[in-house]
mmCIF file of C-alpha atoms and ligand atoms in Angstrom:
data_model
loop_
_atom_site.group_PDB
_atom_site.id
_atom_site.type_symbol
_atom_site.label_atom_id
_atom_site.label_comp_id
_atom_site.label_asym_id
_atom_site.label_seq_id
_atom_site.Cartn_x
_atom_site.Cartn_y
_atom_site.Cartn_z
ATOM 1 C CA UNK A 805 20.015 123.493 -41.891
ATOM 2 C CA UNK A 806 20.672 119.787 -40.768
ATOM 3 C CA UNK A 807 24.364 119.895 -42.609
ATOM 4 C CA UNK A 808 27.894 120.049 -40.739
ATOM 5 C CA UNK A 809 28.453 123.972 -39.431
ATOM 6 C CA UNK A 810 31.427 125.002 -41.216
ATOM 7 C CA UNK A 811 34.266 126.223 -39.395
ATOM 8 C CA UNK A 812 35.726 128.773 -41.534
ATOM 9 C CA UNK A 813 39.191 131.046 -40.800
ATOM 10 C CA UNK A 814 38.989 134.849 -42.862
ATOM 11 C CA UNK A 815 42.702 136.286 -42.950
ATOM 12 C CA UNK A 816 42.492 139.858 -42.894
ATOM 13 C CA UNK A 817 45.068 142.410 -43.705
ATOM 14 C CA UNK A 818 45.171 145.982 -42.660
ATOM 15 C CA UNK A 819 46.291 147.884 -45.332
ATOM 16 C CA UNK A 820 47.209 151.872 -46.216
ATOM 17 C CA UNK A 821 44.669 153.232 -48.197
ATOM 18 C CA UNK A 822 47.146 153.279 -51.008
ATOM 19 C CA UNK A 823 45.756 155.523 -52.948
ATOM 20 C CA UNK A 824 45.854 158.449 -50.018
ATOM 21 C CA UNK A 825 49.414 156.978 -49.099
ATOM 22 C CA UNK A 826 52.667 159.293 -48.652
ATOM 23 C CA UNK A 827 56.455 158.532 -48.458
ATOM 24 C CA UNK A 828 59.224 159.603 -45.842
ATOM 25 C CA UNK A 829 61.269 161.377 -48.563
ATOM 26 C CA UNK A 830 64.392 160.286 -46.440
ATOM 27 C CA UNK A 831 63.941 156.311 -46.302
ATOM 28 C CA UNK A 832 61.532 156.098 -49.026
ATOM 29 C CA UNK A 833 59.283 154.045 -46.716
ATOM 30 C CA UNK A 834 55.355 154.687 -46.595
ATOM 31 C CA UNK A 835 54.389 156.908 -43.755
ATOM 32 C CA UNK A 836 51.355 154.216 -42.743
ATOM 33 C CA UNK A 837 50.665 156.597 -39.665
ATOM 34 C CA UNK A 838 49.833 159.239 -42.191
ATOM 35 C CA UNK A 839 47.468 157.478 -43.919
ATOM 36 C CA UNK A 840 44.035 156.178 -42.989
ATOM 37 C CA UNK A 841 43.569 151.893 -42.676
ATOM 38 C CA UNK A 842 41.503 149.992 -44.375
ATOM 39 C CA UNK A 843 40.454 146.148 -44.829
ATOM 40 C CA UNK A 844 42.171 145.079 -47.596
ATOM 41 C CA UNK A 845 39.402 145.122 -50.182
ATOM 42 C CA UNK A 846 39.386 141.277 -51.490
ATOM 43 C CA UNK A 847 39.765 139.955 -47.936
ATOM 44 C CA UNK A 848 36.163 142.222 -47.498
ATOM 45 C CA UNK A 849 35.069 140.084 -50.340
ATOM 46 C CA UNK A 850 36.455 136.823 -48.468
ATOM 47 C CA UNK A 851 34.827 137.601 -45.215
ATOM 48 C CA UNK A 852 31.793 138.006 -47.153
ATOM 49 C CA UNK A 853 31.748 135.038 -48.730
ATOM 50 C CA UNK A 854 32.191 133.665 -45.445
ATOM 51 C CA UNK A 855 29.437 135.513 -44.074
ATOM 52 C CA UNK A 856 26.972 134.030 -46.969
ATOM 53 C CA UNK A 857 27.869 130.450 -46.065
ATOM 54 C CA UNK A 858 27.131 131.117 -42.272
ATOM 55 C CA UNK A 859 23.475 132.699 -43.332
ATOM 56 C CA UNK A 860 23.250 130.017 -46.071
ATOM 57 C CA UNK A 861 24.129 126.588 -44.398
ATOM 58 C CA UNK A 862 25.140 127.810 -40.434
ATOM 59 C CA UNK A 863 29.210 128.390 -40.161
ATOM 60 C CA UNK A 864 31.205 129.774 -37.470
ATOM 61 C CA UNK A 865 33.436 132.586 -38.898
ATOM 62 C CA UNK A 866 36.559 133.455 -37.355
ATOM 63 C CA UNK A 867 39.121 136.059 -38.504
ATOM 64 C CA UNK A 868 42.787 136.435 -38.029
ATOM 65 C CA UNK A 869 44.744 139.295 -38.874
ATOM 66 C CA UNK A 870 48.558 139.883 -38.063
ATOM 67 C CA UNK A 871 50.356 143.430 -37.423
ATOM 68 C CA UNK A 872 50.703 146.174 -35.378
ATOM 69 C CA UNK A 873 48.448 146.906 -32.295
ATOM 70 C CA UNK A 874 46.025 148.842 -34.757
ATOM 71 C CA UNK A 875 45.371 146.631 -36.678
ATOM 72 C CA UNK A 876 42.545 145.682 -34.360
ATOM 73 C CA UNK A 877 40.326 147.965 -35.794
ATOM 74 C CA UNK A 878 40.018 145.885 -39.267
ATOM 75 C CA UNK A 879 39.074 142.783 -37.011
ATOM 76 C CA UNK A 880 36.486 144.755 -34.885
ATOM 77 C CA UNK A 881 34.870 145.996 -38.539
ATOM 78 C CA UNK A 882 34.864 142.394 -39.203
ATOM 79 C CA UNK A 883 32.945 141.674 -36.259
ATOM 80 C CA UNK A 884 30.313 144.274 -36.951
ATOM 81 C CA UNK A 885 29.839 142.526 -40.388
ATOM 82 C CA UNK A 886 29.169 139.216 -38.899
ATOM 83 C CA UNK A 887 32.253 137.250 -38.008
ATOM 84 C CA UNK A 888 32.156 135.001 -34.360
ATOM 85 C CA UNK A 889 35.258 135.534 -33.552
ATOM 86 C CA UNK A 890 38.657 137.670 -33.869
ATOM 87 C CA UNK A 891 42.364 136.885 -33.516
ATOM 88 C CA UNK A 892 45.326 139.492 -33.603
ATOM 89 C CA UNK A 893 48.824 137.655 -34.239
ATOM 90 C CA UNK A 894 50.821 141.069 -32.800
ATOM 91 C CA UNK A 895 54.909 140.928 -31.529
ATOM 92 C CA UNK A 896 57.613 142.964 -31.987
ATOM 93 C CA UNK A 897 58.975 139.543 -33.055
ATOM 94 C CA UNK A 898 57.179 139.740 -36.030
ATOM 95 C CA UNK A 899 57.765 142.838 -37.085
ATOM 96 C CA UNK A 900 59.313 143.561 -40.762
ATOM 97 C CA UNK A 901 57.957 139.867 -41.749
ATOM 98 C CA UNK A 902 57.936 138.862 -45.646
ATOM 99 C CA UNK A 903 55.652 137.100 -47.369
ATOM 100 C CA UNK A 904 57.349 133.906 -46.111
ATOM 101 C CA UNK A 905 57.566 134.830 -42.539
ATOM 102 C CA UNK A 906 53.539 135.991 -42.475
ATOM 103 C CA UNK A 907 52.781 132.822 -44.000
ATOM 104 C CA UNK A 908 54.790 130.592 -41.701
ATOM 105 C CA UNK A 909 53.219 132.596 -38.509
ATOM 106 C CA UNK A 910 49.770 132.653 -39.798
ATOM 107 C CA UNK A 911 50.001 129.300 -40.185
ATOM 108 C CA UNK A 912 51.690 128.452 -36.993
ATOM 109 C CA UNK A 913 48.616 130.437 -35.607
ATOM 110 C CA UNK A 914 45.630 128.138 -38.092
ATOM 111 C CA UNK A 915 47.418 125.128 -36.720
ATOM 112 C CA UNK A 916 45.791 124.733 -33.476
ATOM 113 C CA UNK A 917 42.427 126.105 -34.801
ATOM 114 C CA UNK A 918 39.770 124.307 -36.279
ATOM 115 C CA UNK A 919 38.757 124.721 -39.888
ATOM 116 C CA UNK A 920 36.830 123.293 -42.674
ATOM 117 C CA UNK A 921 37.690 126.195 -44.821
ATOM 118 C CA UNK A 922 40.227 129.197 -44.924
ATOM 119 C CA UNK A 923 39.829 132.323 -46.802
ATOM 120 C CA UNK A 924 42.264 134.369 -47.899
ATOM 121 C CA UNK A 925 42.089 137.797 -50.375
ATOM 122 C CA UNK A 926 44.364 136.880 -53.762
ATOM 123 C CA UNK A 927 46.587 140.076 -52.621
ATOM 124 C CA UNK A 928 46.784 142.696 -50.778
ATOM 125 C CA UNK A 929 47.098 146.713 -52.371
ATOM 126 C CA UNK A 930 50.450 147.188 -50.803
ATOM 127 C CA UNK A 931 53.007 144.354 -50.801
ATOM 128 C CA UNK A 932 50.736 143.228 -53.938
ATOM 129 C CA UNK A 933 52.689 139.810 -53.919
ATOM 130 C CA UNK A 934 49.683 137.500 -53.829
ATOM 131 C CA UNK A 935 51.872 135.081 -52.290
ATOM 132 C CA UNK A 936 50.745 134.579 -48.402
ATOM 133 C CA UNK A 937 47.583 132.607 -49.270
ATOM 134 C CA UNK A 938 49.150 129.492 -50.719
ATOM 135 C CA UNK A 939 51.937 129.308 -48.680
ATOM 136 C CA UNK A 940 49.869 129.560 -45.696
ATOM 137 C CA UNK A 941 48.295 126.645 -47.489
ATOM 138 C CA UNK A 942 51.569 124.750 -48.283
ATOM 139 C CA UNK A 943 52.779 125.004 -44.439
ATOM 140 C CA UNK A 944 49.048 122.986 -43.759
ATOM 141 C CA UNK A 945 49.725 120.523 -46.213
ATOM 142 C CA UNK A 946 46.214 121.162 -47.431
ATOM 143 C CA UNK A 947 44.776 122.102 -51.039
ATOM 144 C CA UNK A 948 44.832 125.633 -52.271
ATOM 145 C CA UNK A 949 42.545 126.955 -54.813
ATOM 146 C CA UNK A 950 42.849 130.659 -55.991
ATOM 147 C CA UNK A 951 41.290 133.375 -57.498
ATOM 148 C CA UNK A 952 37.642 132.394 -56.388
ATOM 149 C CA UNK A 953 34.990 133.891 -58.023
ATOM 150 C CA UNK A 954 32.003 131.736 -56.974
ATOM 151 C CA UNK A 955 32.213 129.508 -54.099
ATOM 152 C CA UNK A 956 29.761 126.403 -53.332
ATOM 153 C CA UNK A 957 29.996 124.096 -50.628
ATOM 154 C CA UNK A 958 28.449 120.535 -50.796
ATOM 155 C CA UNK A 959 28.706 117.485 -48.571
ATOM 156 C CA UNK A 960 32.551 117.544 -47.585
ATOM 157 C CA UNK A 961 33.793 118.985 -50.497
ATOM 158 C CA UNK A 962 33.960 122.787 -51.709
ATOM 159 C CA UNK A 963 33.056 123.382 -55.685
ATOM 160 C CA UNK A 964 34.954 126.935 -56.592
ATOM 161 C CA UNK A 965 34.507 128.714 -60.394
ATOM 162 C CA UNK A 966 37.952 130.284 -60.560
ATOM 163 C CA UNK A 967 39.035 133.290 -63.186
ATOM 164 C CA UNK A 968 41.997 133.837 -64.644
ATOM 165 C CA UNK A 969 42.348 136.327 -66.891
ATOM 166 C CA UNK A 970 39.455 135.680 -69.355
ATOM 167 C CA UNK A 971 39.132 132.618 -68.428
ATOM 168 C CA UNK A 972 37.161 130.613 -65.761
ATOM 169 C CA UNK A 973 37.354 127.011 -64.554
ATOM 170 C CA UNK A 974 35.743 124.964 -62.371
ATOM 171 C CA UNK A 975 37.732 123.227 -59.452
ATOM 172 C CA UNK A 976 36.631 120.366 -56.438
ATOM 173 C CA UNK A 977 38.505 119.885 -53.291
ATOM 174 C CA UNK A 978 37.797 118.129 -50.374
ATOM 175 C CA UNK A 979 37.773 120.478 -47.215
ATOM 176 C CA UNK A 980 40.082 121.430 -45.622
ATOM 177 C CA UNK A 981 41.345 123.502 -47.715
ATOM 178 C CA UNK A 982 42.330 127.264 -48.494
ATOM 179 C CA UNK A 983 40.503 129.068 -51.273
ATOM 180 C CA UNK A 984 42.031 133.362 -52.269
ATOM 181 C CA UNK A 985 39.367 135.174 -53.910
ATOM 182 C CA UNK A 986 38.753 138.431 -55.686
ATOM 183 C CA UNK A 987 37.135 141.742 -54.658
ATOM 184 C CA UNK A 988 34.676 141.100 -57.638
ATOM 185 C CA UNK A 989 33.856 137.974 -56.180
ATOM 186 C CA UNK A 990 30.859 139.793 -54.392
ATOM 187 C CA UNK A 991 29.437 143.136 -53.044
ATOM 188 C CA UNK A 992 30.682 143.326 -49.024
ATOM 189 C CA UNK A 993 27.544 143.938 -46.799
ATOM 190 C CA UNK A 994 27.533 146.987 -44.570
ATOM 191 C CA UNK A 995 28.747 146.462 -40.740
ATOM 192 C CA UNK A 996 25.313 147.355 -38.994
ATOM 193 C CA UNK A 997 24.609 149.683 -35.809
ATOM 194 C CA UNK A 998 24.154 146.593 -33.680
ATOM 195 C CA UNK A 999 26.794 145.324 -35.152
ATOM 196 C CA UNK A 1000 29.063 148.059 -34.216
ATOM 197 C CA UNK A 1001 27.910 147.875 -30.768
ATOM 198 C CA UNK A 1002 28.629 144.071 -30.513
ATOM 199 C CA UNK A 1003 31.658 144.600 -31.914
ATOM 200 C CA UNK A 1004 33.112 146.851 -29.345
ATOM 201 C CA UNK A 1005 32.101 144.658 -26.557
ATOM 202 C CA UNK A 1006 33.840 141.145 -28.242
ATOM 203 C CA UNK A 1007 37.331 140.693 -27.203
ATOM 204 C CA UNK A 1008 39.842 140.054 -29.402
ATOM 205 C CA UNK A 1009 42.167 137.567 -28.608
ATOM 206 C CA UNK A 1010 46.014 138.613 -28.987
ATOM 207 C CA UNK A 1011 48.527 135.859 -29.832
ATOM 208 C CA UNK A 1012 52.123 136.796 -29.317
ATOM 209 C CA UNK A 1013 55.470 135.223 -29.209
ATOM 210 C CA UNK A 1014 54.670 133.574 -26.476
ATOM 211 C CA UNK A 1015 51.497 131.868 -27.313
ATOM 212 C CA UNK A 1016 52.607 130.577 -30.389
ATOM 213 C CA UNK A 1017 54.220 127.118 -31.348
ATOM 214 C CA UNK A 1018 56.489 128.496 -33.868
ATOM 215 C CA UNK A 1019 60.694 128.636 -34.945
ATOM 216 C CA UNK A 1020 62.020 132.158 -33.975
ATOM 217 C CA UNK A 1021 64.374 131.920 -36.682
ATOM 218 C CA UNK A 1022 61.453 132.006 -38.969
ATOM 219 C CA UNK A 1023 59.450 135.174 -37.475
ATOM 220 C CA UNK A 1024 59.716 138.881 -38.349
ATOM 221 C CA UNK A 1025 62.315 140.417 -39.986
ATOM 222 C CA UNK A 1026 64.738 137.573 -39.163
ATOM 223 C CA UNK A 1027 62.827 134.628 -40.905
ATOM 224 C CA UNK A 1028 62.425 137.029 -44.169
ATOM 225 C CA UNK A 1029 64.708 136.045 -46.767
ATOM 226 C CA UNK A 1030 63.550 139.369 -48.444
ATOM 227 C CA UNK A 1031 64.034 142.875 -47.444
ATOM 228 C CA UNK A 1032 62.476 145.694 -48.363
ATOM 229 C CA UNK A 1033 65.523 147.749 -49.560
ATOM 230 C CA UNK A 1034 63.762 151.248 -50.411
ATOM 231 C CA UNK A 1035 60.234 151.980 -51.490
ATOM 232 C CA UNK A 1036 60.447 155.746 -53.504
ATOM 233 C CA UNK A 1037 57.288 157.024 -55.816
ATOM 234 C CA UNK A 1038 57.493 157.060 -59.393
ATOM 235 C CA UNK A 1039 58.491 159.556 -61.012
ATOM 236 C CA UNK A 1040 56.293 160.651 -63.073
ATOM 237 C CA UNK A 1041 57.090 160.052 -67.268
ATOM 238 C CA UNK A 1042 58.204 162.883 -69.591
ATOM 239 C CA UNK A 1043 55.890 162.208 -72.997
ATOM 240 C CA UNK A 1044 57.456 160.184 -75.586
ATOM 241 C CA UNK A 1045 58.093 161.175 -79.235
ATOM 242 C CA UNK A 1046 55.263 160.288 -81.820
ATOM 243 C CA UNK A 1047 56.719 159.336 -85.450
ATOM 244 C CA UNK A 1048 53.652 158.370 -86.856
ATOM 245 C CA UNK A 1049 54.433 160.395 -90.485
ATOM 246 C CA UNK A 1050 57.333 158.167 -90.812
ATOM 247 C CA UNK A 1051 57.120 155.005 -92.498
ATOM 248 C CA UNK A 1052 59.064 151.401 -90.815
ATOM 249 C CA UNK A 1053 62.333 151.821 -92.352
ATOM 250 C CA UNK A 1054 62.465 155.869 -91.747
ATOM 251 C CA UNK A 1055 60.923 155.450 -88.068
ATOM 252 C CA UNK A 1056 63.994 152.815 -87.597
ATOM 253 C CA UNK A 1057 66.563 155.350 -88.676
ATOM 254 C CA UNK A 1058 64.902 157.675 -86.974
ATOM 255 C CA UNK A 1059 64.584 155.670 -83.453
ATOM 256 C CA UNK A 1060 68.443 154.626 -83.819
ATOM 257 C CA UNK A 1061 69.373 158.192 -84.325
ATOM 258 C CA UNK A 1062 67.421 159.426 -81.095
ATOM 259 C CA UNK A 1063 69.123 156.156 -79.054
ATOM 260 C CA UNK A 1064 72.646 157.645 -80.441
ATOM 261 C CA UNK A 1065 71.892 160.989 -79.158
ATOM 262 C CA UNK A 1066 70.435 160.354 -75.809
ATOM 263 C CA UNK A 1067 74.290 157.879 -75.239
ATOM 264 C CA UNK A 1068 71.964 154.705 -75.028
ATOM 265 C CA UNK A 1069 73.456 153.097 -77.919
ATOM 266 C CA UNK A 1070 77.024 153.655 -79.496
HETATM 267 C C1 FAD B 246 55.509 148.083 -51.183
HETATM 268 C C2 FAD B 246 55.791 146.747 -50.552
HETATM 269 C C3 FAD B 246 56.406 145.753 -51.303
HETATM 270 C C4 FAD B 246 56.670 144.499 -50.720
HETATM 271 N N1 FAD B 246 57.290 143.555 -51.485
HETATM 272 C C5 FAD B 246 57.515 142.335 -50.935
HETATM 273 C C6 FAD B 246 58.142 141.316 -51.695
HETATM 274 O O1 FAD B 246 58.477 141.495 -52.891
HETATM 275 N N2 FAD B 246 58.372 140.105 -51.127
HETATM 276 C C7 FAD B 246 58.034 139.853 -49.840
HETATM 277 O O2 FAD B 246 58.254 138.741 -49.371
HETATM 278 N N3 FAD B 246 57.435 140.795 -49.069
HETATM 279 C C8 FAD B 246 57.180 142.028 -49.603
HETATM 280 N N4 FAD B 246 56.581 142.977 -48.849
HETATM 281 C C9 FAD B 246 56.244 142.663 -47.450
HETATM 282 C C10 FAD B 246 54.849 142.049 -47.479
HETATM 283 O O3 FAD B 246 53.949 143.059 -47.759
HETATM 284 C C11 FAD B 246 54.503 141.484 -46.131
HETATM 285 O O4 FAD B 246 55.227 140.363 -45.927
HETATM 286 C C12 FAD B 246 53.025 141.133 -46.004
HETATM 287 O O5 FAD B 246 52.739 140.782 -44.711
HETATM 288 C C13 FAD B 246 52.528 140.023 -46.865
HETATM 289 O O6 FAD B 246 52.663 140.212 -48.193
HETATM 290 P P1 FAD B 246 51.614 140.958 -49.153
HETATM 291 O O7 FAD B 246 51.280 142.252 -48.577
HETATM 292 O O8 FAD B 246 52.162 140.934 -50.510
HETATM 293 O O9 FAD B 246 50.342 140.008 -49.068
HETATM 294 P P2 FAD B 246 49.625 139.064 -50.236
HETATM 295 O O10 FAD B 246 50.395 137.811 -50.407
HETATM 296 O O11 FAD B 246 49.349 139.881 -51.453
HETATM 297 O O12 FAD B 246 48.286 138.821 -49.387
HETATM 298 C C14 FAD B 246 47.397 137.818 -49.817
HETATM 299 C C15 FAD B 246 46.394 137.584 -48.716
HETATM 300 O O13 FAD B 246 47.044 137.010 -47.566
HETATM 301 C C16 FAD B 246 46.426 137.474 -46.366
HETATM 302 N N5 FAD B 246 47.428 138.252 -45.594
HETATM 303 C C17 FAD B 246 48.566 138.858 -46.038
HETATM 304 N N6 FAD B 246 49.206 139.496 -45.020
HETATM 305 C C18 FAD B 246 48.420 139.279 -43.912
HETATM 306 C C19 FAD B 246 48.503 139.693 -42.551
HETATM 307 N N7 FAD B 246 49.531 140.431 -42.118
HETATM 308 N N8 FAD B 246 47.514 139.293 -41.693
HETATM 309 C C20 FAD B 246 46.475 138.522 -42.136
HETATM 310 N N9 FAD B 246 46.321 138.112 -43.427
HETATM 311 C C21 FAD B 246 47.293 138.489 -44.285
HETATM 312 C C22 FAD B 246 45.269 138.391 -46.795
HETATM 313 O O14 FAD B 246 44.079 137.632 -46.893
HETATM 314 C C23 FAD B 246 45.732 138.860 -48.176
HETATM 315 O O15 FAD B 246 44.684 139.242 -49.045
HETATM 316 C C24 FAD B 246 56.295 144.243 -49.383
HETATM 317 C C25 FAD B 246 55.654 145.231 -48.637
HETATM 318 C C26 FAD B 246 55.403 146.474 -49.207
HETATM 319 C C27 FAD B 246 54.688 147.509 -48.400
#
């Protein structure tokens, strides 16, 4: 292997499986003890990318997830897929963080780590805001490059094939920096039995309020300039009208008529 071992931080996310998820008809808010957990899928795709450089070159992987107590499980399914070592960020002081908020106390946490390379997933399935990865990477002044599709590490510097859309471009850093990537970046491997046993035998290390070298007035709900106001399900649409046997101008009338009718327009 002869080259540098990599040290490379995986944030992980716990997420609802969304698409089993339910709402508190009173406060509109997801009932997340309802529904099961899972890794959110392109941070599976980030720790496996991780996973490939440690089997490719030597790396040692380490992942860091922040929430609730339970979130632990993600980490220990991380461990069973390979990763070195786990870290759970959990307070009550950081509870009801926003994207800001998780990104300054991730960060706070990366600080006093050491790392070549962080991953991050582009977003995760239930805030959706793809917004924690580069501002983790704008709080350690270090490059960010996103939407990773193919990732290639040489000498000091890291060589990622980004796509956008239906587009993709090529992009060189020098390490460290923070690369998000995409669930079709790659095809997660399975946690094995071993692995499973290992797993339940590593500890993870907790880092609380206390441990942490951070500005309370930027953690949890208190350092979130946003607030989740209400979260309700959509209601599902009535179908529209089709006017396809009308030509432009008639379709125009028509549409103007149906706005009068339904008060939309005077
Ligand atoms: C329905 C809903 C809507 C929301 N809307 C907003 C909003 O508009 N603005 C806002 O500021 N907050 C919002 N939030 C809160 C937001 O979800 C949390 O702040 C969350 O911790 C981070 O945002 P995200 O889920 O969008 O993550 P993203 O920015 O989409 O996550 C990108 C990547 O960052 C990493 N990451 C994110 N969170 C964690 C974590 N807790 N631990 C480890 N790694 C992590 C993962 O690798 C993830 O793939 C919303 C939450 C919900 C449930």
């Amino acid at each position: 292997m002869g080259s540098k071992v990599l040290n490379i931080i995986v944030c992980i996310k716990q997420v609802p499986n969304i698409r089993e998820a339910r709402l508190d008809p009173g406060t509109g808010t997801m009932l997340r003890d309802a529904i099961p957990s899972i890794m959110n899928p392109d941070d599976k795709a980030a720790l496996e990318a991780a996973l490939r450089l440690k089997d490719s070159r030597g790396a040692h992987v380490t992942v860091l997830s922040m929430g609730p107590p339970q979130a632990e499980t993600a980490l220990r399914e991380a461990l069973a897929m390979g990763a070195d070592e786990a870290f759970l960020l959990t307070d009550r002081a950081f509870a009801g963080s926003d994207t800001c908020a998780t990104a300054y106390t991730i960060a706070a946490a990366i600080k006093v780590m050491k790392y070549d390379l962080i991953f991050t997933g582009r977003q995760a399935i239930d805030g959706d805001t793809a917004q924690v990865g580069p501002q983790i990477a704008e709080h350690l002044q270090i490059a960010n490059i996103s939407y990773a599709e193919k990732i290639t590490v040489q000498a000091d510097a890291v060589i990622v094939t980004s796509r956008l859309d239906n587009c993709s471009y090529v992009v060189k850093a020098k390490m460290p920096c923070l690369i998000t990537t995409l669930s079709e970046l790659n095809e997660p491997r399975y946690m094995t039995p071993g692995g499973v046993f290992e797993a339940y035998r590593e500890e993870i290390k907790k880092i609380t309020r206390r441990n942490l070298d951070a500005d309370s007035k930027r953690l949890g709900q208190k350092g979130s300039p946003t607030h989740i106001a209400q979260t309700c399900a959509k209601s599902a649409k009535t179908t529209g009208i089709v006017a396809d046997h009308l030509n432009s101008q008639e379709a125009a009338e028509y549409l103007l008529e149906k706005l009068r009718e339904q008060l939309i327009i005077s």
